[in-house]
C-alpha cells in the first residue's frame, strides 16, 4: 500500500484516482479563468453549470453519490447547491425513513429526479434545536400534517440549496397531535413544482442574498416560511416513529441512531477539514520553498523562507494536524461500522472534541497559510471559518464535554469512558501531586507514556478547574472551550497512535515512512531504550500540543523549568528532522494543479510569473471607462480655487 | 469634555462631528443597497465614484486632507484608490522633499491636480527593503536618473492606487552614481499623461487583478516595471540628501527622521485598528444583546447570549483592547510632537510592539465578532487580516524586539530604554526567584504594582529564554513573536495607565467614567487600601493579558495555584462589573448606522427583520434564467437509465 493510500484511505484513494482519470479524459467545458471577478449571480451560475456538467459525467460513467461528491470537491473550488442533495438529503432519507418510504424516495434522490435539502436551523434557533418553532400539527380529519411558521424567528434560515435548486426538503418541526407536543420530527415536503419550478402553494422561499467575504457565495442558501402547508401523513419520516391513521403515536427509543448520525458527520468533518487544511498548507509550502528573504548565502541568493523557524514552526505542525484529522477521522468511520463492540458515548465524546478542535485549528492553520501565500486560499478560509459555527457552535458544543465530565465525576463512572481517562488520573491524589521526573535527555519526551502523561495531566488540571467552577456555581461556558481543546488533543493523539499502530501490521513499508514523517527523530543521540513500538509515536503532534497548552501547567509543580527546556529542545529537533520528510508527504497527498487552484502552485510557472500573468489579465487594465471621471476630479480644484462655487 | 471626546480625542471628535453633519446635509448620491452582489469591476467603480463625490464635497467645504480621509472612512466601507494620495503620497512629499520641491509638488497633490502613490514593495522584496532591486542610475551627461526593473522580481507590486488612478508615484530605488551603490532613495515619477491618462513611455503598469475573499477589491493595486525610464535629477527627493550636477553626493545622517516616520505610522495604525475593531465589537454586541439562546427564564424568553461567559469573556476584553489601541495610539502622536524630550529608540520599541499586537489581536477580535454576527464585518476582517503582513510582517518585525533585547542585555544599557524595564528585573536574581506573595483577596490583583509585577515578570521570563536561545545559536524567529506580544502587553498597559492618569487632571468627570468602564470593580469587598490613584488602573486589560499569557509561568514558581485562582476570580468580577458600563461606552463611541453598515445594527429594524429584508432583495429570487438547465438535469436519468447513452 502506498503512502498516498494510507493517507487518503485505500478505498478513497482508488475513487480519487478514478475521478482524476475521468476528469483528465473529459475535462470540464465550463471554465472561468478568474471567477472572483464575477458578480455573485455570475459566480453562482458558473458553479451550478459546472455542477450540472459533472452530473452528466456521473450519469455517463455510472458513478454513485460519493464519486460525485468527491468529483465536485476536486474540480470545483466552491461548494455549490447540488452538494446537499447527495450529501445530506439522500443520507437522511436512508437513515430516517421506513423501508416503504425509502423504496419510494431514495431512487428519486439518487437519480436527481428530485433535488433535496435539509431544513432544520431557524432564524431564532440554531444550536438550541429543542426550541425550534416550526409546528407540524396532525389533522385527523384529513389525515394530513399542517406545517406552520408562526413567527419571524421561526423562518428556516441558512438552508443550503433551498434558495433556488430544491424541489423537496426535509423539514424539522415540532409534531403536535391532539394538542400534545411530541417534540421534533422530520417531514419531507415538496417546495417547488417539478415541471415549472414555481414555488408550491403555502410555501414562501427567498434566496438568502450575498454574504460578506464571499462565504458560500455559490450556494443558494434559503429562507423558508410555511403558512398552513398541508402534507399527507405518509410524509412524516417513519424510520423510528409511527403515527397511525387515527393519531396514535409510537416511538422506538433509539438513542443509538441519533448518536450514530452525529458521530458519523463529525468523523467525516474531521477527514474533510484535514483534506482542506492539507491543501492550504501544501500551497503555503510551495510558496515558502520558492520565496527567499534575508540572509544572503555565499551564492548571493537569500535564504528560502521555509528554513526559518518562524515559517516551519507554523507550517509543519499545521500539516501534522491536518494529516491527523484525516487519519483519525477515518478511524471513526471504521469504529462506527463495528459499533456494537464500542461504547457509543465514548465515541460521541471523542467526536464532539474532534469537531471543535478540527474547525478551530483548521481555520487558524488556513489563516496562517493564507497570510503567507494568499493566492487561492480565500474560499477554503471562508468556508472553514463558518464551520466553527455550523454543526454546533464550538462554544456551545464544548459544554457537552464539560457536562459529561461533571456527570461522570459525580457518579464515579469514568471507567466506562476511555475518552475521560483523565478523570481517573484526577482521582489519584498522589499522581496529581507528583512532579514529572527530570528527564535524562530530550528523548524522554518521545516516549508515548511520557506524552500520554503530559497530555492527560493537562486535561486533568483543566477538568479539576471545571469541576470546582461548576460546584461554585460559576458560568463555565467560556473556560470549557480550553478544556475541550485539551480533551481533543489527547483524544486525537491516541487516535493517531492507534491508526499508525494498527496499520503497520499490514502495510509495514508505508507506515514506517509515515511514522518517520510524523514522529521519530533519527538524529537523537542513540536511545537504546526507545523500543520498536516507540517508533509509532506521533511525537511532533504531541510535543506541539503540549507546548501550545503550557498555560494549564502554570501554578502547578508538575513541570520544572528544566522539563520545559528539554521539551522545547525535543520539539525543535522534531521539527528539524521533519523537514527531510515533507516532500514525500506532499507527494503522497498528490494534490493536482486543478485542486490547488493557486497562482503559487502552477506546474509550469513560478509564483512570480503566475502573479504577473494574473495582473496582465485584470479587467481594469482597460481603464478608459473611468478616465472622464478622473479627469473631471483632477480639474475640480480650478472651480473651487476661485471661491465662487458654493453648494 | 465628553467621554466621546476622550475616546476619539477632542480634535478628532470635532472633525468627526463636522463630517457627520456635512454627510447628513449632503448625503452621498452614489449608493448601492447590496454592493457585495457586484462584480469586482462594478464594486471598484462604485467606490471610486463615491470617493470622487466626496472629493467634490471636500472642495466645496474647504476640507483639508484629514477631513477627507476621515469622511472616506465614515461614508465608504471599502478603502478605494483616492486614499493613498492623501494618506501616503502627500505625507511623504512633505516629509522627504526639500523646501523647493515641496513648493512645487505639495499644492498639486493637495488639489488632486495630480494623483500620487508610493511604490516600495517589489515582487521579490517586501520586508527586506535593503535588497530592493529597482535601480536609479545617475547619467551625468544628461543630468538625468535612469530607472530600471532588471528582473521579474523587481517589479513593484501591491502598490495601492497605481493600477488605474495614479498619475505620479514615489519610487524607492537603489541609487547608483558612477558605479557606486548609494542605497535606497526616493524619486518622484510621472507614470500617466495628465491629459489622456495613457501610460508614459518606458513605464509598464498592470492593475493587479482580483484577490480572494475580496481583500482590497475596491483598491487598484498595481504592478509596475521601468525600462530605461529617464527622469530629471530634480525628481530625486532631496529633504535629507543632495545629488549635485556633477554627481557629487551628500547625505545628512538623519536617523531621527526615518525613525519618526515609522513611529508615526505605527501610532496611527494602532488608533485606526482600534477604531475598526471597536466598530466590529459594537456590531457583535448589538446582536449578542438581541439574540437569545437556551435557558428560558420565568417569562418564557430565553437568555440573551451576552449574559453568557462564552460571549462576554470574548467581547468585553476585545472592546477593552480596541479602546486601549485608540487611546495609546493617540498618546504616541502626542509624544512625537514633543520628541526632543523623549527617547526615540524607546518610542520605536513601543510602536513595533503596537503594530504586531494591534494587528494580531485586532484580526482575532474581529474574527470573533464576525463569527458571532457575520453581517457587515467581512471587509473589516479582510483588510485587517492583511495588516499583519503589510507595514512589516509581524514575525519579521518581532525580531526587532528580540534584537534590541540582545543588544541592551549584552551592553547593559537597558536603563536608557523604559520599554525594556524587564531586563532590569531579569538582572535582579533575587527578584526573579521570588514568589508572588499570596494575596489576601482578589483585590490585590487590582493594584497597578501587582499588575506591573505580573506583566513584567512574564516578559522577563520570555526575554530570558530568548537570550539563552540566542546564545545557544538557536533560530528564535518563531518564539520571538510570543515575546513581542508579551512586551506589547506591558507597553500598552503602561500607555493606557498614563493616558487615563494624564487626562484625569483636566477632564475629571469623563475620565472617572472611563476608568470605571475599563477598570475598577465597584462590587469588590471594601478595600480601604485601594487609593484614589488605583482608580486609574485599567484592570480588565491587565488581567485579561495576564490570564492569556499564563503559559510563560509554566515551570516557574512565581505564581501559585492559589494566586491563579484569585486572578481568575478578580477577572471574573471585572468582567461582571464591566457589563454595567458597556452601554455608555458604546454610546460614547457613537458609531452611526452608516458606519456600522450591518444588518445587525439598523436603527429601525431588528436583526431578524433586516436579514429577512436582505433575502427578499436577493437577485436569485428570480430564478427563471436557470430553470431550463435544472429541468434538463432532473430529466437526465431517463437518458442514462436505459444504458444507451455513451460518452
PDB file of C-alpha atoms in Angstrom, chain B residues 372-534:
ATOM      1  CA  UNK B 372     -20.947  35.822  16.300  1.00  0.00           C
ATOM      2  CA  UNK B 373     -22.519  38.296  13.910  1.00  0.00           C
ATOM      3  CA  UNK B 374     -21.379  37.864  10.354  1.00  0.00           C
ATOM      4  CA  UNK B 375     -23.293  40.721   8.820  1.00  0.00           C
ATOM      5  CA  UNK B 376     -21.136  43.633   7.742  1.00  0.00           C
ATOM      6  CA  UNK B 377     -17.824  42.518   9.166  1.00  0.00           C
ATOM      7  CA  UNK B 378     -16.309  40.917   6.099  1.00  0.00           C
ATOM      8  CA  UNK B 379     -14.481  43.889   4.742  1.00  0.00           C
ATOM      9  CA  UNK B 380     -13.097  44.964   8.126  1.00  0.00           C
ATOM     10  CA  UNK B 381     -11.825  41.437   8.536  1.00  0.00           C
ATOM     11  CA  UNK B 382     -10.308  41.181   5.069  1.00  0.00           C
ATOM     12  CA  UNK B 383      -8.409  44.437   5.496  1.00  0.00           C
ATOM     13  CA  UNK B 384      -7.207  43.677   8.999  1.00  0.00           C
ATOM     14  CA  UNK B 385      -6.065  40.213   8.096  1.00  0.00           C
ATOM     15  CA  UNK B 386      -3.726  41.682   5.503  1.00  0.00           C
ATOM     16  CA  UNK B 387      -2.413  44.217   8.019  1.00  0.00           C
ATOM     17  CA  UNK B 388      -0.466  41.507   9.801  1.00  0.00           C
ATOM     18  CA  UNK B 389       1.681  41.266   6.704  1.00  0.00           C
ATOM     19  CA  UNK B 390       1.941  44.827   5.406  1.00  0.00           C
ATOM     20  CA  UNK B 391       3.965  47.564   7.128  1.00  0.00           C
ATOM     21  CA  UNK B 392       6.318  44.814   8.229  1.00  0.00           C
ATOM     22  CA  UNK B 393       5.321  41.158   8.586  1.00  0.00           C
ATOM     23  CA  UNK B 394       4.605  40.529  12.253  1.00  0.00           C
ATOM     24  CA  UNK B 395       7.137  37.737  12.637  1.00  0.00           C
ATOM     25  CA  UNK B 396       9.852  39.676  10.843  1.00  0.00           C
ATOM     26  CA  UNK B 397       9.076  42.818  12.807  1.00  0.00           C
ATOM     27  CA  UNK B 398       9.129  40.940  16.109  1.00  0.00           C
ATOM     28  CA  UNK B 399      12.804  40.287  15.543  1.00  0.00           C
ATOM     29  CA  UNK B 400      13.473  43.975  16.125  1.00  0.00           C
ATOM     30  CA  UNK B 401      12.306  43.485  19.697  1.00  0.00           C
ATOM     31  CA  UNK B 402      14.416  40.344  20.029  1.00  0.00           C
ATOM     32  CA  UNK B 403      17.498  42.036  18.601  1.00  0.00           C
ATOM     33  CA  UNK B 404      17.101  45.040  20.874  1.00  0.00           C
ATOM     34  CA  UNK B 405      16.821  42.813  23.907  1.00  0.00           C
ATOM     35  CA  UNK B 406      20.020  41.009  22.963  1.00  0.00           C
ATOM     36  CA  UNK B 407      21.855  44.260  22.269  1.00  0.00           C
ATOM     37  CA  UNK B 408      20.928  46.010  25.500  1.00  0.00           C
ATOM     38  CA  UNK B 409      21.381  42.877  27.570  1.00  0.00           C
ATOM     39  CA  UNK B 410      24.920  42.494  26.309  1.00  0.00           C
ATOM     40  CA  UNK B 411      25.745  46.188  26.666  1.00  0.00           C
ATOM     41  CA  UNK B 412      23.851  46.523  29.961  1.00  0.00           C
ATOM     42  CA  UNK B 413      22.161  49.633  28.614  1.00  0.00           C
ATOM     43  CA  UNK B 414      18.523  48.850  29.257  1.00  0.00           C
ATOM     44  CA  UNK B 415      18.344  51.699  31.799  1.00  0.00           C
ATOM     45  CA  UNK B 416      18.100  54.107  28.898  1.00  0.00           C
ATOM     46  CA  UNK B 417      15.017  52.379  27.471  1.00  0.00           C
ATOM     47  CA  UNK B 418      11.934  52.377  29.700  1.00  0.00           C
ATOM     48  CA  UNK B 419      10.202  49.938  27.339  1.00  0.00           C
ATOM     49  CA  UNK B 420      12.874  47.344  28.248  1.00  0.00           C
ATOM     50  CA  UNK B 421      12.441  47.706  32.032  1.00  0.00           C
ATOM     51  CA  UNK B 422      12.003  43.955  32.289  1.00  0.00           C
ATOM     52  CA  UNK B 423      15.701  43.469  31.544  1.00  0.00           C
ATOM     53  CA  UNK B 424      16.499  45.338  34.755  1.00  0.00           C
ATOM     54  CA  UNK B 425      14.185  42.947  36.546  1.00  0.00           C
ATOM     55  CA  UNK B 426      15.854  39.995  34.855  1.00  0.00           C
ATOM     56  CA  UNK B 427      19.288  41.040  36.184  1.00  0.00           C
ATOM     57  CA  UNK B 428      17.901  41.052  39.702  1.00  0.00           C
ATOM     58  CA  UNK B 429      18.399  37.373  40.512  1.00  0.00           C
ATOM     59  CA  UNK B 430      16.641  37.732  43.818  1.00  0.00           C
ATOM     60  CA  UNK B 431      13.586  39.343  42.304  1.00  0.00           C
ATOM     61  CA  UNK B 432      13.370  36.681  39.632  1.00  0.00           C
ATOM     62  CA  UNK B 433      13.483  33.846  42.143  1.00  0.00           C
ATOM     63  CA  UNK B 434      10.845  35.348  44.433  1.00  0.00           C
ATOM     64  CA  UNK B 435       7.320  34.096  44.510  1.00  0.00           C
ATOM     65  CA  UNK B 436       4.422  36.481  44.247  1.00  0.00           C
ATOM     66  CA  UNK B 437       3.020  36.833  47.743  1.00  0.00           C
ATOM     67  CA  UNK B 438      -0.212  35.005  48.392  1.00  0.00           C
ATOM     68  CA  UNK B 439      -2.770  37.730  48.034  1.00  0.00           C
ATOM     69  CA  UNK B 440      -5.232  38.301  50.838  1.00  0.00           C
ATOM     70  CA  UNK B 441      -8.042  38.514  48.296  1.00  0.00           C
ATOM     71  CA  UNK B 442      -8.806  39.156  44.638  1.00  0.00           C
ATOM     72  CA  UNK B 443      -8.434  42.898  45.202  1.00  0.00           C
ATOM     73  CA  UNK B 444      -4.658  42.555  45.317  1.00  0.00           C
ATOM     74  CA  UNK B 445      -4.678  41.910  41.597  1.00  0.00           C
ATOM     75  CA  UNK B 446      -6.288  45.272  41.017  1.00  0.00           C
ATOM     76  CA  UNK B 447      -3.341  47.305  42.255  1.00  0.00           C
ATOM     77  CA  UNK B 448      -1.119  48.688  39.500  1.00  0.00           C
ATOM     78  CA  UNK B 449       2.044  47.499  41.218  1.00  0.00           C
ATOM     79  CA  UNK B 450       0.924  43.852  41.222  1.00  0.00           C
ATOM     80  CA  UNK B 451      -0.202  44.070  37.638  1.00  0.00           C
ATOM     81  CA  UNK B 452       3.102  45.627  36.659  1.00  0.00           C
ATOM     82  CA  UNK B 453       4.934  42.847  38.519  1.00  0.00           C
ATOM     83  CA  UNK B 454       2.999  40.158  36.719  1.00  0.00           C
ATOM     84  CA  UNK B 455       3.261  41.649  33.252  1.00  0.00           C
ATOM     85  CA  UNK B 456       6.927  42.494  33.727  1.00  0.00           C
ATOM     86  CA  UNK B 457       7.835  39.145  35.238  1.00  0.00           C
ATOM     87  CA  UNK B 458       6.255  37.400  32.290  1.00  0.00           C
ATOM     88  CA  UNK B 459       8.250  39.349  29.697  1.00  0.00           C
ATOM     89  CA  UNK B 460      11.368  38.845  31.791  1.00  0.00           C
ATOM     90  CA  UNK B 461      10.878  35.068  31.689  1.00  0.00           C
ATOM     91  CA  UNK B 462      10.380  35.132  27.930  1.00  0.00           C
ATOM     92  CA  UNK B 463      13.292  37.524  27.424  1.00  0.00           C
ATOM     93  CA  UNK B 464      15.499  35.234  29.459  1.00  0.00           C
ATOM     94  CA  UNK B 465      14.517  32.326  27.230  1.00  0.00           C
ATOM     95  CA  UNK B 466      15.205  34.439  24.173  1.00  0.00           C
ATOM     96  CA  UNK B 467      18.645  35.454  25.392  1.00  0.00           C
ATOM     97  CA  UNK B 468      19.706  31.905  26.136  1.00  0.00           C
ATOM     98  CA  UNK B 469      18.280  30.622  22.853  1.00  0.00           C
ATOM     99  CA  UNK B 470      20.259  33.272  21.017  1.00  0.00           C
ATOM    100  CA  UNK B 471      23.413  32.388  22.933  1.00  0.00           C
ATOM    101  CA  UNK B 472      22.906  28.723  22.047  1.00  0.00           C
ATOM    102  CA  UNK B 473      22.634  29.681  18.359  1.00  0.00           C
ATOM    103  CA  UNK B 474      19.009  28.615  18.045  1.00  0.00           C
ATOM    104  CA  UNK B 475      16.665  30.134  15.482  1.00  0.00           C
ATOM    105  CA  UNK B 476      14.460  32.402  17.570  1.00  0.00           C
ATOM    106  CA  UNK B 477      12.329  33.744  14.719  1.00  0.00           C
ATOM    107  CA  UNK B 478       9.249  31.817  15.830  1.00  0.00           C
ATOM    108  CA  UNK B 479       9.426  32.231  19.621  1.00  0.00           C
ATOM    109  CA  UNK B 480      10.248  35.916  19.414  1.00  0.00           C
ATOM    110  CA  UNK B 481       6.661  36.541  18.396  1.00  0.00           C
ATOM    111  CA  UNK B 482       5.309  35.448  21.790  1.00  0.00           C
ATOM    112  CA  UNK B 483       7.966  37.598  23.437  1.00  0.00           C
ATOM    113  CA  UNK B 484       6.889  40.598  21.370  1.00  0.00           C
ATOM    114  CA  UNK B 485       3.238  40.115  22.249  1.00  0.00           C
ATOM    115  CA  UNK B 486       4.156  39.993  25.954  1.00  0.00           C
ATOM    116  CA  UNK B 487       6.373  43.057  25.536  1.00  0.00           C
ATOM    117  CA  UNK B 488       3.460  44.880  23.916  1.00  0.00           C
ATOM    118  CA  UNK B 489       1.034  43.816  26.655  1.00  0.00           C
ATOM    119  CA  UNK B 490       3.264  45.604  29.145  1.00  0.00           C
ATOM    120  CA  UNK B 491       3.842  48.656  26.971  1.00  0.00           C
ATOM    121  CA  UNK B 492       0.171  49.025  26.113  1.00  0.00           C
ATOM    122  CA  UNK B 493      -0.820  48.620  29.734  1.00  0.00           C
ATOM    123  CA  UNK B 494       1.562  51.398  30.773  1.00  0.00           C
ATOM    124  CA  UNK B 495       0.353  53.585  27.930  1.00  0.00           C
ATOM    125  CA  UNK B 496      -3.232  53.061  28.992  1.00  0.00           C
ATOM    126  CA  UNK B 497      -2.379  53.965  32.565  1.00  0.00           C
ATOM    127  CA  UNK B 498      -0.619  57.093  31.509  1.00  0.00           C
ATOM    128  CA  UNK B 499      -3.430  58.140  29.163  1.00  0.00           C
ATOM    129  CA  UNK B 500      -6.076  57.795  31.812  1.00  0.00           C
ATOM    130  CA  UNK B 501      -3.939  59.364  34.544  1.00  0.00           C
ATOM    131  CA  UNK B 502      -2.801  62.201  32.380  1.00  0.00           C
ATOM    132  CA  UNK B 503      -6.236  63.028  31.164  1.00  0.00           C
ATOM    133  CA  UNK B 504      -7.873  62.855  34.533  1.00  0.00           C
ATOM    134  CA  UNK B 505      -6.342  66.070  35.808  1.00  0.00           C
ATOM    135  CA  UNK B 506      -8.038  68.138  33.145  1.00  0.00           C
ATOM    136  CA  UNK B 507     -11.213  66.250  32.487  1.00  0.00           C
ATOM    137  CA  UNK B 508     -12.142  64.510  35.678  1.00  0.00           C
ATOM    138  CA  UNK B 509     -15.785  63.606  35.109  1.00  0.00           C
ATOM    139  CA  UNK B 510     -15.166  61.956  31.749  1.00  0.00           C
ATOM    140  CA  UNK B 511     -12.173  60.075  32.995  1.00  0.00           C
ATOM    141  CA  UNK B 512     -13.846  58.858  36.106  1.00  0.00           C
ATOM    142  CA  UNK B 513     -16.478  57.348  33.928  1.00  0.00           C
ATOM    143  CA  UNK B 514     -13.971  55.772  31.558  1.00  0.00           C
ATOM    144  CA  UNK B 515     -11.861  54.437  34.371  1.00  0.00           C
ATOM    145  CA  UNK B 516     -14.889  52.740  35.765  1.00  0.00           C
ATOM    146  CA  UNK B 517     -15.567  51.357  32.346  1.00  0.00           C
ATOM    147  CA  UNK B 518     -12.205  49.819  31.826  1.00  0.00           C
ATOM    148  CA  UNK B 519     -11.149  49.127  35.338  1.00  0.00           C
ATOM    149  CA  UNK B 520     -12.219  49.162  38.883  1.00  0.00           C
ATOM    150  CA  UNK B 521     -14.775  46.789  40.220  1.00  0.00           C
ATOM    151  CA  UNK B 522     -17.201  48.536  42.493  1.00  0.00           C
ATOM    152  CA  UNK B 523     -18.518  45.298  43.905  1.00  0.00           C
ATOM    153  CA  UNK B 524     -15.257  44.177  45.456  1.00  0.00           C
ATOM    154  CA  UNK B 525     -15.398  43.916  49.213  1.00  0.00           C
ATOM    155  CA  UNK B 526     -14.438  47.319  50.673  1.00  0.00           C
ATOM    156  CA  UNK B 527     -10.729  47.700  50.070  1.00  0.00           C
ATOM    157  CA  UNK B 528      -9.534  50.552  52.181  1.00  0.00           C
ATOM    158  CA  UNK B 529      -6.034  50.171  50.750  1.00  0.00           C
ATOM    159  CA  UNK B 530      -7.224  50.952  47.231  1.00  0.00           C
ATOM    160  CA  UNK B 531      -6.226  54.574  46.939  1.00  0.00           C
ATOM    161  CA  UNK B 532      -7.558  57.143  44.564  1.00  0.00           C
ATOM    162  CA  UNK B 533      -4.666  56.517  42.173  1.00  0.00           C
ATOM    163  CA  UNK B 534      -5.635  52.901  41.907  1.00  0.00           C
TER     164      UNK B 534
END
